[in-house]
Tab-separated table of C-alpha atoms in Angstrom:
chain	number	residue	atom	x	y	z
H	139	MET	CA	5.449	16.598	-6.570
H	140	GLU	CA	4.936	17.384	-2.929
H	141	TYR	CA	5.065	14.580	-0.335
H	142	GLU	CA	1.251	15.251	0.769
H	143	GLU	CA	0.109	14.998	-2.884
H	144	ILE	CA	1.962	11.689	-3.406
H	145	ILE	CA	0.236	10.302	-0.369
H	146	GLN	CA	-3.270	11.753	-1.373
H	147	GLN	CA	-2.679	9.807	-5.097
H	148	ILE	CA	-1.721	6.637	-3.361
H	149	ILE	CA	-5.037	6.844	-1.189
H	150	GLU	CA	-7.056	7.542	-4.089
H	151	PHE	CA	-5.641	4.634	-6.074
H	152	LEU	CA	-6.200	2.140	-3.292
H	153	GLY	CA	-9.644	3.428	-2.918
H	154	THR	CA	-10.555	3.278	-6.391
H	155	PHE	CA	-9.433	-0.459	-6.384
H	156	ALA	CA	-11.287	-1.203	-3.014
H	157	PHE	CA	-14.599	0.540	-4.123
H	158	ALA	CA	-14.426	-1.087	-7.543
H	159	ILE	CA	-14.136	-4.461	-6.316
H	160	SER	CA	-17.248	-3.642	-3.989
H	161	GLY	CA	-19.207	-2.395	-6.724
H	162	ILE	CA	-18.281	-5.334	-9.076
H	163	ARG	CA	-19.183	-7.866	-6.376
H	164	HIS	CA	-22.487	-6.263	-6.045
H	165	ALA	CA	-23.161	-6.410	-9.766
H	166	ALA	CA	-22.075	-10.212	-9.537
H	167	ALA	CA	-24.713	-10.809	-6.888
H	168	LYS	CA	-27.274	-9.314	-9.327
H	169	ARG	CA	-26.031	-11.582	-12.080
H	170	PHE	CA	-24.803	-8.639	-14.370
H	171	ASP	CA	-22.327	-9.253	-17.247
H	172	TRP	CA	-18.862	-8.122	-17.271
H	173	PHE	CA	-19.633	-4.725	-18.790
H	174	GLY	CA	-22.535	-4.251	-16.170
H	175	GLY	CA	-20.004	-5.069	-13.598
H	176	TYR	CA	-17.549	-2.685	-14.967
H	177	VAL	CA	-20.060	0.090	-14.923
H	178	CYS	CA	-20.911	-0.649	-11.312
H	179	GLY	CA	-17.336	-0.565	-10.371
H	180	ILE	CA	-16.966	2.802	-12.096
H	181	ALA	CA	-19.860	4.396	-10.535
H	182	VAL	CA	-18.540	3.397	-6.909
H	183	ALA	CA	-14.882	4.189	-7.715
H	184	ILE	CA	-15.525	7.760	-9.286
H	185	GLY	CA	-19.033	8.811	-8.195
H	186	GLY	CA	-18.282	10.436	-4.826
H	187	GLY	CA	-15.003	12.075	-6.060
H	188	THR	CA	-16.756	13.312	-9.095
H	189	ILE	CA	-19.280	15.161	-7.053
H	190	ARG	CA	-16.718	16.469	-4.650
H	191	ASP	CA	-14.700	17.800	-7.517
H	192	VAL	CA	-17.668	19.520	-9.258
H	193	MET	CA	-18.425	21.099	-5.765
H	194	LEU	CA	-15.055	22.316	-5.385
H	195	GLY	CA	-14.779	23.774	-8.935
H	196	ALA	CA	-12.091	21.228	-9.843
H	197	THR	CA	-11.841	19.067	-13.073
H	198	PRO	CA	-12.830	15.568	-12.000
H	199	PHE	CA	-9.921	13.570	-11.039
H	200	TRP	CA	-10.623	10.794	-13.452
H	201	MET	CA	-10.549	12.878	-16.355
H	202	THR	CA	-7.056	14.044	-15.933
H	203	ASN	CA	-5.467	10.537	-15.438
H	204	PRO	CA	-6.673	7.154	-17.151
H	205	PHE	CA	-5.327	5.179	-14.188
H	206	TYR	CA	-8.772	5.063	-12.467
H	207	MET	CA	-10.375	3.375	-15.469
H	208	ILE	CA	-7.445	1.020	-15.705
H	209	CYS	CA	-7.758	0.322	-12.034
H	210	THR	CA	-11.266	-0.493	-12.237
H	211	ALA	CA	-10.689	-2.760	-15.237
H	212	LEU	CA	-7.852	-4.534	-13.093
H	213	ALA	CA	-10.367	-4.834	-10.213
H	214	LEU	CA	-12.933	-6.556	-12.710
H	215	ILE	CA	-10.094	-8.929	-13.728
H	216	PHE	CA	-9.301	-9.680	-10.113
H	217	VAL	CA	-12.905	-10.570	-9.257
H	218	ILE	CA	-13.362	-12.767	-12.402
H	219	ILE	CA	-10.154	-14.708	-11.672
H	220	PHE	CA	-10.674	-14.995	-7.897
H	221	ALA	CA	-14.452	-15.163	-8.006
H	222	LYS	CA	-14.739	-18.790	-6.654
H	223	HIS	CA	-12.299	-18.015	-3.839
H	224	MET	CA	-14.149	-14.788	-2.894
H	225	GLU	CA	-17.289	-16.633	-2.705
H	226	GLY	CA	-16.040	-18.723	0.160
H	227	LEU	CA	-15.050	-15.473	2.070
H	228	ARG	CA	-18.058	-14.166	3.905
H	229	ASN	CA	-18.854	-10.710	3.560
H	230	THR	CA	-15.966	-9.923	1.290
H	231	TRP	CA	-17.618	-7.126	-0.461
H	232	PHE	CA	-18.325	-5.552	2.903
H	233	VAL	CA	-14.628	-5.482	3.854
H	234	PHE	CA	-13.635	-3.863	0.441
H	235	ASP	CA	-16.618	-1.396	0.729
H	236	THR	CA	-15.390	-0.474	4.154
H	237	LEU	CA	-11.635	-0.003	3.127
H	238	GLY	CA	-12.831	2.215	0.107
H	239	LEU	CA	-14.929	4.467	2.592
H	240	ALA	CA	-12.080	5.046	4.716
H	241	LEU	CA	-9.592	5.799	1.897
H	242	PHE	CA	-11.922	8.064	0.085
H	243	THR	CA	-12.851	9.914	3.094
H	244	ILE	CA	-9.253	10.749	3.626
H	245	ALA	CA	-8.683	11.604	0.112
H	246	GLY	CA	-11.842	13.966	0.081
H	247	ILE	CA	-10.551	15.692	3.115
H	248	GLN	CA	-6.953	16.348	1.682
H	249	LYS	CA	-8.133	17.476	-1.625
H	250	SER	CA	-10.695	19.849	0.064
H	251	LEU	CA	-8.036	21.357	2.141
H	252	THR	CA	-5.683	21.697	-0.906
H	253	TYR	CA	-8.408	23.866	-2.284
H	254	GLY	CA	-8.451	26.185	0.753
H	255	GLN	CA	-11.665	24.932	2.333
H	256	PRO	CA	-12.201	25.059	6.092
H	257	TYR	CA	-12.209	21.779	7.940
H	258	TRP	CA	-15.966	21.650	8.454
H	259	VAL	CA	-16.407	21.837	4.693
H	260	ALA	CA	-13.454	19.055	4.258
H	261	ILE	CA	-15.104	16.791	6.636
H	262	ILE	CA	-18.471	16.864	4.489
H	263	MET	CA	-16.521	16.517	1.297
H	264	GLY	CA	-14.743	13.444	2.777
H	265	CYS	CA	-18.113	12.037	3.468
H	266	ILE	CA	-19.533	12.721	0.129
H	267	THR	CA	-16.363	11.245	-1.550
H	268	GLY	CA	-16.649	8.249	0.725
H	269	ALA	CA	-20.445	7.636	0.540
H	270	ALA	CA	-21.961	9.049	-2.587
H	271	GLY	CA	-20.436	6.437	-4.951
H	272	GLY	CA	-22.334	3.733	-2.912
H	273	VAL	CA	-25.435	5.703	-3.249
H	274	ILE	CA	-25.058	5.637	-7.019
H	275	ARG	CA	-24.190	2.170	-7.176
H	276	ASP	CA	-27.293	1.097	-4.920
H	277	VAL	CA	-29.496	3.024	-7.188
H	278	LEU	CA	-28.148	1.368	-10.396
H	279	LEU	CA	-28.782	-2.092	-8.743
H	280	ASN	CA	-32.399	-1.062	-7.495
H	281	ASN	CA	-31.218	-1.410	-3.790
H	282	GLU	CA	-31.869	0.762	-0.806
H	283	PRO	CA	-28.908	3.035	-0.392
H	284	VAL	CA	-26.895	1.878	2.542
H	285	ILE	CA	-26.838	5.389	3.958
H	286	PHE	CA	-30.581	5.420	4.245
H	287	GLN	CA	-30.537	2.200	6.303
H	288	ARG	CA	-30.147	1.874	9.923
H	289	GLU	CA	-26.559	0.600	9.869
H	290	ILE	CA	-23.735	3.130	10.406
H	291	TYR	CA	-22.125	4.188	7.313
H	292	ALA	CA	-21.651	7.735	6.455
H	293	MET	CA	-21.377	8.479	10.397
H	294	ALA	CA	-18.091	6.429	10.456
H	295	SER	CA	-16.848	8.849	7.803
H	296	VAL	CA	-17.819	11.778	9.602
H	297	VAL	CA	-16.151	10.454	12.789
H	298	GLY	CA	-12.914	9.541	10.694
H	299	GLY	CA	-12.951	13.041	9.358
H	300	ILE	CA	-13.049	14.676	12.813
H	301	THR	CA	-10.268	12.417	13.812
H	302	TYR	CA	-8.106	13.601	10.936
H	303	TRP	CA	-9.005	17.113	11.910
H	304	LEU	CA	-8.115	16.901	15.519
H	305	MET	CA	-4.850	15.138	14.924
H	306	ASP	CA	-3.829	17.758	12.305
H	307	VAL	CA	-4.881	20.694	14.608
H	308	TYR	CA	-2.111	19.092	17.089
H	309	GLY	CA	0.409	19.192	14.386
H	310	LEU	CA	0.861	15.453	14.171
H	311	PRO	CA	2.782	13.912	11.221
H	312	ILE	CA	0.593	13.255	8.123
H	313	GLU	CA	1.448	9.737	8.211
H	314	MET	CA	-0.005	9.059	11.753
H	315	THR	CA	-2.933	11.381	10.948
H	316	VAL	CA	-3.852	9.531	7.851
H	317	THR	CA	-3.348	5.924	9.555
H	318	ALA	CA	-5.429	7.083	12.442
H	319	SER	CA	-8.284	8.528	10.568
H	320	PHE	CA	-8.334	5.403	8.406
H	321	PHE	CA	-8.502	2.966	11.276
H	322	VAL	CA	-11.183	4.971	13.264
H	323	THR	CA	-13.521	4.823	10.102
H	324	CYS	CA	-12.936	1.206	9.576
H	325	LEU	CA	-13.151	0.326	13.263
H	326	ILE	CA	-16.619	2.133	13.611
H	327	ARG	CA	-17.824	0.471	10.609
H	328	PHE	CA	-16.836	-3.069	11.581
H	329	LEU	CA	-18.006	-2.747	15.027
H	330	ALA	CA	-21.300	-1.285	13.983
H	331	VAL	CA	-22.005	-4.232	11.814
H	332	ARG	CA	-20.595	-6.730	14.094
H	333	TYR	CA	-22.697	-5.613	17.266
H	334	HIS	CA	-25.672	-4.339	15.255
H	335	LEU	CA	-25.196	-0.780	16.208
H	336	ALA	CA	-27.445	1.806	14.553
H	337	LEU	CA	-28.762	5.321	14.942
H	338	PRO	CA	-32.183	5.722	16.448
H	339	LYS	CA	-35.046	5.731	13.911
H	340	LEU	CA	-37.324	8.683	13.294
H	341	ASN	CA	-40.753	8.345	14.734
H	342	ASP	CA	-43.723	8.891	12.555
């Protein structure tokens, strides 16, 4: 297995765990049972990647490796065991959601490039991979999808993808490229929420 493929798999595994925890925490806020929490965790963890793979003409990633289902189950156990401790941490779900967004953005870009797509397509696929799972989760929970709210979410993914592209164009090492894209995506998301930054509203 090539070095870049190993990095991509590690990123997808970490992103799955982070997103699964985010989905399960949202389900817990709605008083769902354990199974309902697992379903929400799965929806967030594999939703965006599934849409990406279908659009790329690839077999959805979770159908070739059961680890993603197991990883979501581990996330559920993690939330159940540490629920009381997590309740004391303000906006814990937001942190995990942001980490998942950044990690899956990178995973989406890397897989799209592996399939020979140009960078502009890869950036879009990265955004879909990172944001679509959250849309599915919000629909299941009857919430307004976060990407349709004013707070910056999908745009953080897009800027992180552009960062990845620029660094790769200049031939920088993959470790540096991945790290920079990750931190840029997270930083934009954190700053947007911290300082209430948002895109302008459409006028009627």
